[in-house]
mmCIF file with all atom_site columns, C-alpha atoms in Angstrom:
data_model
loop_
_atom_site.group_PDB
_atom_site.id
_atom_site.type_symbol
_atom_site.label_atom_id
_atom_site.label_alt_id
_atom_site.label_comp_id
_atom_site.label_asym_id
_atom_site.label_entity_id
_atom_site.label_seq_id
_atom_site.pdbx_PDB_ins_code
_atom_site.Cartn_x
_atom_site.Cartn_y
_atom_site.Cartn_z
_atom_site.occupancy
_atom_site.B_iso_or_equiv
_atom_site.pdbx_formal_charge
_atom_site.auth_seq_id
_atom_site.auth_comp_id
_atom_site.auth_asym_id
_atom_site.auth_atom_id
_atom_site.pdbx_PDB_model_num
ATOM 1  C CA . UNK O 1 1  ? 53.425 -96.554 -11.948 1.00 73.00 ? 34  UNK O CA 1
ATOM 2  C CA . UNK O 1 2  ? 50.076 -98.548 -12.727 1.00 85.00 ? 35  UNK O CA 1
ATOM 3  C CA . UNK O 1 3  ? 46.813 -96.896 -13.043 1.00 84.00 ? 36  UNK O CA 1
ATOM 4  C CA . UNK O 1 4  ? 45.690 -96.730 -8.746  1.00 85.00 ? 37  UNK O CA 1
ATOM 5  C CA . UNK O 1 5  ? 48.883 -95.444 -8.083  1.00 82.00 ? 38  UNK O CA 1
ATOM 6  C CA . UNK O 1 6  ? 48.331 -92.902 -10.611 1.00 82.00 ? 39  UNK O CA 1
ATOM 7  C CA . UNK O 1 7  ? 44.976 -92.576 -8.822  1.00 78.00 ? 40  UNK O CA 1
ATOM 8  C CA . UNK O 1 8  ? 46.291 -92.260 -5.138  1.00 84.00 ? 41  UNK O CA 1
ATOM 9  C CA . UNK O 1 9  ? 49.084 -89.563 -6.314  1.00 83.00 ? 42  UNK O CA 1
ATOM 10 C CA . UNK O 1 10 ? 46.177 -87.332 -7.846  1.00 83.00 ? 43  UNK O CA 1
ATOM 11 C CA . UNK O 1 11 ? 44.213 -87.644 -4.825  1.00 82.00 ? 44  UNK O CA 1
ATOM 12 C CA . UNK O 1 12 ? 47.243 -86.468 -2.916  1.00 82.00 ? 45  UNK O CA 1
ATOM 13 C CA . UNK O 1 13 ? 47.828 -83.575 -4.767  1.00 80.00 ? 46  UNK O CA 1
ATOM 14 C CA . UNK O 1 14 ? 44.212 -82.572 -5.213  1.00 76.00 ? 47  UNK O CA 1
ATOM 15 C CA . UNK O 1 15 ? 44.353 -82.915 -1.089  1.00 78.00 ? 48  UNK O CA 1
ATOM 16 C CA . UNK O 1 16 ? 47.045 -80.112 -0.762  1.00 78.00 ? 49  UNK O CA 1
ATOM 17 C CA . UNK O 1 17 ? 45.570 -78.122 -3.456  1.00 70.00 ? 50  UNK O CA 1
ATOM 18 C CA . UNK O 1 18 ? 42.240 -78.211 -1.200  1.00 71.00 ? 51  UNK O CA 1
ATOM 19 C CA . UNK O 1 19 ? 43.718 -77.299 2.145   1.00 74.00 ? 52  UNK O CA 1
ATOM 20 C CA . UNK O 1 20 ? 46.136 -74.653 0.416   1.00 76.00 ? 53  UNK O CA 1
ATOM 21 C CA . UNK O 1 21 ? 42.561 -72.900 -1.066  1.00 82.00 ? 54  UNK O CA 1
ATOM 22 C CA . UNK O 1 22 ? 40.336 -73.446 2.002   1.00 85.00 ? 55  UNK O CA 1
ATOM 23 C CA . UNK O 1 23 ? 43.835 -71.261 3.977   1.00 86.00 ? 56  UNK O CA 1
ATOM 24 C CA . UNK O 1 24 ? 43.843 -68.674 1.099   1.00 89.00 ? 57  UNK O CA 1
ATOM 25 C CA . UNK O 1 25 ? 40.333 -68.312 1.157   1.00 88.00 ? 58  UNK O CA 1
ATOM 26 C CA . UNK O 1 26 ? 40.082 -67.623 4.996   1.00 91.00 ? 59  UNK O CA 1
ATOM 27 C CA . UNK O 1 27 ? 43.047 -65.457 4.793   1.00 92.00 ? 60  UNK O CA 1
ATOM 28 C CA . UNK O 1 28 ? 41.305 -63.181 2.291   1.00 92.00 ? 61  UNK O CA 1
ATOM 29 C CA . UNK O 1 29 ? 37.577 -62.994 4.322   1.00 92.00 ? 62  UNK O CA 1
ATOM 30 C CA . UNK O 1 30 ? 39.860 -62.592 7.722   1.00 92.00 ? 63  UNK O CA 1
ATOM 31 C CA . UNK O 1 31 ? 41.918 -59.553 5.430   1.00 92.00 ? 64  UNK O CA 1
ATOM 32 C CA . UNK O 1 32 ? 38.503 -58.265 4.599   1.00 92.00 ? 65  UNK O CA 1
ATOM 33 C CA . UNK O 1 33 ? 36.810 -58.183 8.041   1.00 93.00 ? 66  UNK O CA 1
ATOM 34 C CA . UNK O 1 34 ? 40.141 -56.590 9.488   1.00 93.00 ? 67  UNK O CA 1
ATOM 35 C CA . UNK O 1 35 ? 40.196 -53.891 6.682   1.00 92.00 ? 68  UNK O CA 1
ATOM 36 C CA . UNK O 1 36 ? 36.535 -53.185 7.127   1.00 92.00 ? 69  UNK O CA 1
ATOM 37 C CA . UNK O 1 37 ? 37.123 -52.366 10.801  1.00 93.00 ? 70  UNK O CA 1
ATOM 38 C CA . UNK O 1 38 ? 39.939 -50.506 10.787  1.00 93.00 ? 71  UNK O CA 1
ATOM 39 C CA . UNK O 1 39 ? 39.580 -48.500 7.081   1.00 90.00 ? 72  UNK O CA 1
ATOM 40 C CA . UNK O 1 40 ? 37.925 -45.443 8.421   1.00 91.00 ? 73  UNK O CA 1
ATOM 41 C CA . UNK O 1 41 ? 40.420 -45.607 11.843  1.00 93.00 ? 74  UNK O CA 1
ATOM 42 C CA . UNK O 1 42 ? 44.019 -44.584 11.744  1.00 92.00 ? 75  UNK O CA 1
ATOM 43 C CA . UNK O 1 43 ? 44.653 -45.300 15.166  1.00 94.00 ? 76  UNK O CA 1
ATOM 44 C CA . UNK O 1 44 ? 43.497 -48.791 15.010  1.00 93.00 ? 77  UNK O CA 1
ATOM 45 C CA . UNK O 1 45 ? 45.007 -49.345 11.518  1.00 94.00 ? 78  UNK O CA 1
ATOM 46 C CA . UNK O 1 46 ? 48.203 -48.393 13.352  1.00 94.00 ? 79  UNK O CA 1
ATOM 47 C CA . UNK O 1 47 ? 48.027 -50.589 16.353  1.00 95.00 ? 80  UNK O CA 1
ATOM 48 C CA . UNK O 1 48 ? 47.261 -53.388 13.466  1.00 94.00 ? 81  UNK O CA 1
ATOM 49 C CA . UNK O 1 49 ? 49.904 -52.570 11.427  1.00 95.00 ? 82  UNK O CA 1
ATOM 50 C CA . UNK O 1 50 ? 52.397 -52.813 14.640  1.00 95.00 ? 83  UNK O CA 1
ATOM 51 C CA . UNK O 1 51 ? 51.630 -56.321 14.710  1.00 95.00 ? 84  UNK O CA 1
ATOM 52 C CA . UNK O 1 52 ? 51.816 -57.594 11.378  1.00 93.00 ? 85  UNK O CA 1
ATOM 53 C CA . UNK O 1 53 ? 54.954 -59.012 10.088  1.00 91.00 ? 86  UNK O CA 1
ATOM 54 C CA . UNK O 1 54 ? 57.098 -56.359 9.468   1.00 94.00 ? 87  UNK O CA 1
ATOM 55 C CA . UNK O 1 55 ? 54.927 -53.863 10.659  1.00 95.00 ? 88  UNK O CA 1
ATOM 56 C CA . UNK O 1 56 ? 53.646 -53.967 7.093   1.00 95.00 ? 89  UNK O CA 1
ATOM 57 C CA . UNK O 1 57 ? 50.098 -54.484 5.248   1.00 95.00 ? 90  UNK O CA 1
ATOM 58 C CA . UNK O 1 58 ? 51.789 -55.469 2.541   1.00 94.00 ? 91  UNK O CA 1
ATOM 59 C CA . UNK O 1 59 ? 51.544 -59.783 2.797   1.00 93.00 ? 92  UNK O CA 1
ATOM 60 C CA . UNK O 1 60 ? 47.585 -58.775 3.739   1.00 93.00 ? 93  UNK O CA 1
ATOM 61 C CA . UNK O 1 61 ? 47.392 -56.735 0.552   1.00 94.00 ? 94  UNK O CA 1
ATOM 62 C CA . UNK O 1 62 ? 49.055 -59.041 -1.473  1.00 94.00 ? 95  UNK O CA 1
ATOM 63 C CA . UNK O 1 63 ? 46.476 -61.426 -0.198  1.00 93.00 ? 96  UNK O CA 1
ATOM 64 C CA . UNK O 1 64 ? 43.906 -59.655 -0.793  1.00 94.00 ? 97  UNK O CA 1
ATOM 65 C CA . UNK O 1 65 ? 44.766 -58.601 -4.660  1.00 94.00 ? 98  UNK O CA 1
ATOM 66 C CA . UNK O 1 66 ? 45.114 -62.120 -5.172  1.00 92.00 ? 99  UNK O CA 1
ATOM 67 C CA . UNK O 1 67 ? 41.719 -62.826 -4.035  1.00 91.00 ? 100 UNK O CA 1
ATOM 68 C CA . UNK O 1 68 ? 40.645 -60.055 -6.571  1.00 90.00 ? 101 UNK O CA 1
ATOM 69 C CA . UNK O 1 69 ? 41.941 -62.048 -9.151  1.00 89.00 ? 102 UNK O CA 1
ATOM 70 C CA . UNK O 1 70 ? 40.310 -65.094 -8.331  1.00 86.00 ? 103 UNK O CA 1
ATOM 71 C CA . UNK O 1 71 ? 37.066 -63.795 -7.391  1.00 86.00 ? 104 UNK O CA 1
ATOM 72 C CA . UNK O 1 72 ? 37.373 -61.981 -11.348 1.00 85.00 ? 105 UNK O CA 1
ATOM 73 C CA . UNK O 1 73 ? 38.242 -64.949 -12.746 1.00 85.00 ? 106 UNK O CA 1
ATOM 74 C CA . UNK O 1 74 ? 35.165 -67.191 -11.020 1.00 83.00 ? 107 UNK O CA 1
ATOM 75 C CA . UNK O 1 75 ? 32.316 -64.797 -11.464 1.00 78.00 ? 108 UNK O CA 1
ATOM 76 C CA . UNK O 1 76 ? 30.687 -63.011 -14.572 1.00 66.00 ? 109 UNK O CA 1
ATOM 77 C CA . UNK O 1 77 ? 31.899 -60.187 -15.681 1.00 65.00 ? 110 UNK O CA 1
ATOM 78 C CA . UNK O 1 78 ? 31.419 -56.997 -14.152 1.00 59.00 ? 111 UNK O CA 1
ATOM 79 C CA . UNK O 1 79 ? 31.663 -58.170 -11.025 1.00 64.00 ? 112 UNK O CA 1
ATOM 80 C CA . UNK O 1 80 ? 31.381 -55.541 -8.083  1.00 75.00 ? 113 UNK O CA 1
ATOM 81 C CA . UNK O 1 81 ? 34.419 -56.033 -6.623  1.00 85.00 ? 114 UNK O CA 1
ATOM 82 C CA . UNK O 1 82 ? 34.342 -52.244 -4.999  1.00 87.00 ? 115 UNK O CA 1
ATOM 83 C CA . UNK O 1 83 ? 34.788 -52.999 -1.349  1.00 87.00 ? 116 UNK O CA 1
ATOM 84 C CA . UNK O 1 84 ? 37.465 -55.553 -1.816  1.00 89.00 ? 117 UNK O CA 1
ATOM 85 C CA . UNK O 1 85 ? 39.066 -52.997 -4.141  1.00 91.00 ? 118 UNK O CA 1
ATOM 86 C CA . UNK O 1 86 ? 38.346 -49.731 -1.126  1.00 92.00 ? 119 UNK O CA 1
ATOM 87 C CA . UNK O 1 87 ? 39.908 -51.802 1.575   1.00 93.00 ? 120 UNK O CA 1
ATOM 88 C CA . UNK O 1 88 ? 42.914 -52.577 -0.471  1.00 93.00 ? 121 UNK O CA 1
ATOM 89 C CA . UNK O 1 89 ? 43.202 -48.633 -0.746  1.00 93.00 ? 122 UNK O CA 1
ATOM 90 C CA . UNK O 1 90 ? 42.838 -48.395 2.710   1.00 93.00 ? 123 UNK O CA 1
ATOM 91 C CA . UNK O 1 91 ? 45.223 -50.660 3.132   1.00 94.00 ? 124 UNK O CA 1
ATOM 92 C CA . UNK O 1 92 ? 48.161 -49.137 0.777   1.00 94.00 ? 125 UNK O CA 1
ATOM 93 C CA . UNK O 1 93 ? 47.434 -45.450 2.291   1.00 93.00 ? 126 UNK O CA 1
ATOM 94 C CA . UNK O 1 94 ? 47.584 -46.987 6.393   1.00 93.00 ? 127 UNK O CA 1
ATOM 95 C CA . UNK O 1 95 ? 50.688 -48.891 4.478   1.00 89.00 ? 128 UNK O CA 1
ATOM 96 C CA . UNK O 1 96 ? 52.719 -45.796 3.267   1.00 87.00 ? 129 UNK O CA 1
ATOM 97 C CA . UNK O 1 97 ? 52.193 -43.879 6.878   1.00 80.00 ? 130 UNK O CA 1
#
């Protein structure tokens, strides 16, 4: 493999990496904005929980933990990570009804 071969593979992988953190990143905002509307409202967080795949929070709270770590990881310490960390509450509780 000579050096713009090298180059063109990189680019390719750096292009997946991209588009798979531009996905993760709207799946965490959309799993934010639905647990901010439905936190405080059983009978929507049970409607929403009828349609998730396998009538389960659990892939959005997975999700949304991950995005915890991330969002730790890229700011400064101390980060106020309070409502991400409430709606993932909200999330387990709705989860274990």
């Amino acid at each position: 493999m000579n050096e713009e071969d090298a180059f063109r593979a990189m680019q390719a992988a750096l292009s997946k990496v991209d588009s798979h953190m531009e996905d993760s990143v709207f799946a965490s905002y959309l799993g934010l904005v639905l647990g901010c509307l439905i936190q405080r409202d059983s009978e929507s967080a049970t409607f929403v929980k009828s349609l998730m795949p396998g009538k389960t929070f659990t892939s959005l709270i997975e999700q949304l933990k991950r995005f915890k770590e991330f969002m730790e990881m890229t700011q400064k310490k101390g980060a106020n990570l309070r409502t991400l960390e409430r709606i993932v509450g909200a999330l387990q509780g709705y989860n274990a009804l």
